[in-house]
Amino acid sequence: MTESWMRDAARPGDHHAVEYRPGREFILRMTTGADAWRAIQQFAVDHEIRFAKLHAAFMGGFQPLRFLVWAPDARNPENWHHEAPVEIQNLSMILSLGGIIHVRERDGVEEPFPAIHFVAGGAWDVPTVGGHLIEGSIVKGVFQLFVTELTGIDVLYGPTFGDGFPENWYRRATP
C-alpha cells in the first residue's frame, strides 16, 4: 500500500504536514569563485545540519548560472519529473531564492542535499529564469542568503525517480 503522503489528493483540501522547531540561524556568505551549491552542501556538513530552510537571498550574482528546468520527456510523456540542465554564461543576478537542505542516501551513506529554487535575471541578454540551482553556478561578486536549521523532524524515503534519488517526506523525530 502506498503511504498516504505519496498518494494524489482525493479532495481539493487534502494536505500533509509535519511540525518542526526552528534551530540555529545563519547568514551564509560566498564570494567570487565559490560554487554556490557545493558551498551550501559543505556548510551543512561543517555545521552538522540535516534539515534547514534556505531563504531570502540578498546580493548575488553568478557567472555561469547552472540550473535544472522541468522539460518534456520526449521518450516518456508520462514522466512529469523530468528535468534538463541549462547554463547561462552571462552575468546573472539572483532575484529570489527559497529551498531546503535535506538528507538523501548515496551508496548507503546519508548526505545533506541542497534543493534550491531560484529566480534570476540581469545582464543585457539574460531573461528572467527559474529552476533548481545545481553545481557549477559560480559566484561573481557576493552571494548571501539566510539559513534556518529545522529540528525535530526526520526523513521518510519514498520511491526513486530518474536521478536515482527518492522523493522524500518527513515525520516528527522521536525524542
mmCIF file of C-alpha atoms in Angstrom, residues 78-159:
data_model
loop_
_atom_site.group_PDB
_atom_site.id
_atom_site.type_symbol
_atom_site.label_atom_id
_atom_site.label_comp_id
_atom_site.label_asym_id
_atom_site.label_seq_id
_atom_site.Cartn_x
_atom_site.Cartn_y
_atom_site.Cartn_z
ATOM 1 C CA GLU A 78 4.206 10.286 -18.535
ATOM 2 C CA ASN A 79 7.473 11.281 -16.826
ATOM 3 C CA TRP A 80 6.391 14.551 -15.191
ATOM 4 C CA HIS A 81 9.548 14.574 -13.038
ATOM 5 C CA HIS A 82 11.966 15.059 -15.990
ATOM 6 C CA GLU A 83 14.412 17.961 -15.674
ATOM 7 C CA ALA A 84 17.010 19.196 -18.138
ATOM 8 C CA PRO A 85 20.184 21.192 -17.354
ATOM 9 C CA VAL A 86 20.585 24.771 -18.610
ATOM 10 C CA GLU A 87 23.647 27.022 -18.425
ATOM 11 C CA ILE A 88 23.729 30.791 -18.854
ATOM 12 C CA GLN A 89 27.216 32.216 -19.334
ATOM 13 C CA ASN A 90 26.384 35.908 -18.924
ATOM 14 C CA LEU A 91 26.322 37.507 -15.505
ATOM 15 C CA SER A 92 23.015 36.712 -13.762
ATOM 16 C CA MET A 93 21.619 38.197 -10.569
ATOM 17 C CA ILE A 94 19.546 36.171 -8.092
ATOM 18 C CA LEU A 95 16.177 37.893 -7.679
ATOM 19 C CA SER A 96 14.518 35.376 -5.360
ATOM 20 C CA LEU A 97 15.553 32.183 -3.603
ATOM 21 C CA GLY A 98 13.948 29.551 -1.425
ATOM 22 C CA GLY A 99 14.710 25.949 -0.725
ATOM 23 C CA ILE A 100 15.662 23.309 1.745
ATOM 24 C CA ILE A 101 18.634 21.317 2.867
ATOM 25 C CA HIS A 102 17.502 17.763 3.480
ATOM 26 C CA VAL A 103 19.237 14.413 3.561
ATOM 27 C CA ARG A 104 19.406 11.707 0.968
ATOM 28 C CA GLU A 105 21.310 8.465 0.728
ATOM 29 C CA ARG A 106 24.167 7.970 -1.711
ATOM 30 C CA ASP A 107 25.673 4.481 -1.727
ATOM 31 C CA GLY A 108 24.078 3.772 1.655
ATOM 32 C CA VAL A 109 25.524 6.892 3.302
ATOM 33 C CA GLU A 110 23.362 9.841 4.283
ATOM 34 C CA GLU A 111 24.457 13.248 2.950
ATOM 35 C CA PRO A 112 22.961 16.742 3.099
ATOM 36 C CA PHE A 113 21.378 17.750 -0.200
ATOM 37 C CA PRO A 114 20.506 21.372 -1.014
ATOM 38 C CA ALA A 115 17.313 21.666 -3.079
ATOM 39 C CA ILE A 116 17.487 25.319 -4.136
ATOM 40 C CA HIS A 117 14.698 27.041 -6.074
ATOM 41 C CA PHE A 118 15.501 30.434 -7.537
ATOM 42 C CA VAL A 119 14.560 33.191 -9.954
ATOM 43 C CA ALA A 120 17.387 35.057 -11.704
ATOM 44 C CA GLY A 121 17.789 37.719 -14.348
ATOM 45 C CA GLY A 122 20.106 40.523 -15.297
ATOM 46 C CA ALA A 123 22.718 41.365 -17.902
ATOM 47 C CA TRP A 124 21.607 42.660 -21.286
ATOM 48 C CA ASP A 125 20.551 39.339 -22.695
ATOM 49 C CA VAL A 126 19.662 37.177 -19.684
ATOM 50 C CA PRO A 127 15.908 36.612 -19.443
ATOM 51 C CA THR A 128 14.200 36.124 -16.109
ATOM 52 C CA VAL A 129 14.516 32.389 -15.459
ATOM 53 C CA GLY A 130 13.989 29.971 -12.611
ATOM 54 C CA GLY A 131 14.560 26.380 -11.666
ATOM 55 C CA HIS A 132 16.698 24.221 -9.385
ATOM 56 C CA LEU A 133 20.206 25.649 -8.838
ATOM 57 C CA ILE A 134 22.878 22.980 -9.426
ATOM 58 C CA GLU A 135 26.627 22.525 -9.108
ATOM 59 C CA GLY A 136 28.649 24.796 -11.332
ATOM 60 C CA SER A 137 26.822 28.056 -10.510
ATOM 61 C CA ILE A 138 29.863 30.170 -9.735
ATOM 62 C CA VAL A 139 29.532 33.285 -7.574
ATOM 63 C CA LYS A 140 30.519 36.568 -9.194
ATOM 64 C CA GLY A 141 30.817 39.301 -6.563
ATOM 65 C CA VAL A 142 28.949 38.342 -3.405
ATOM 66 C CA PHE A 143 26.099 35.906 -2.753
ATOM 67 C CA GLN A 144 24.343 35.826 0.630
ATOM 68 C CA LEU A 145 21.307 34.026 1.989
ATOM 69 C CA PHE A 146 19.663 33.104 5.260
ATOM 70 C CA VAL A 147 19.712 29.551 6.603
ATOM 71 C CA THR A 148 17.338 28.381 9.347
ATOM 72 C CA GLU A 149 18.017 24.946 10.779
ATOM 73 C CA LEU A 150 14.932 22.714 11.145
ATOM 74 C CA THR A 151 14.899 20.399 14.160
ATOM 75 C CA GLY A 152 12.522 17.775 15.480
ATOM 76 C CA ILE A 153 11.968 16.060 12.108
ATOM 77 C CA ASP A 154 13.339 13.024 10.345
ATOM 78 C CA VAL A 155 13.169 11.779 6.768
ATOM 79 C CA LEU A 156 10.853 9.208 5.220
ATOM 80 C CA TYR A 157 12.280 7.963 1.926
ATOM 81 C CA GLY A 158 9.897 7.341 -0.949
ATOM 82 C CA PRO A 159 10.213 5.941 -4.462
#
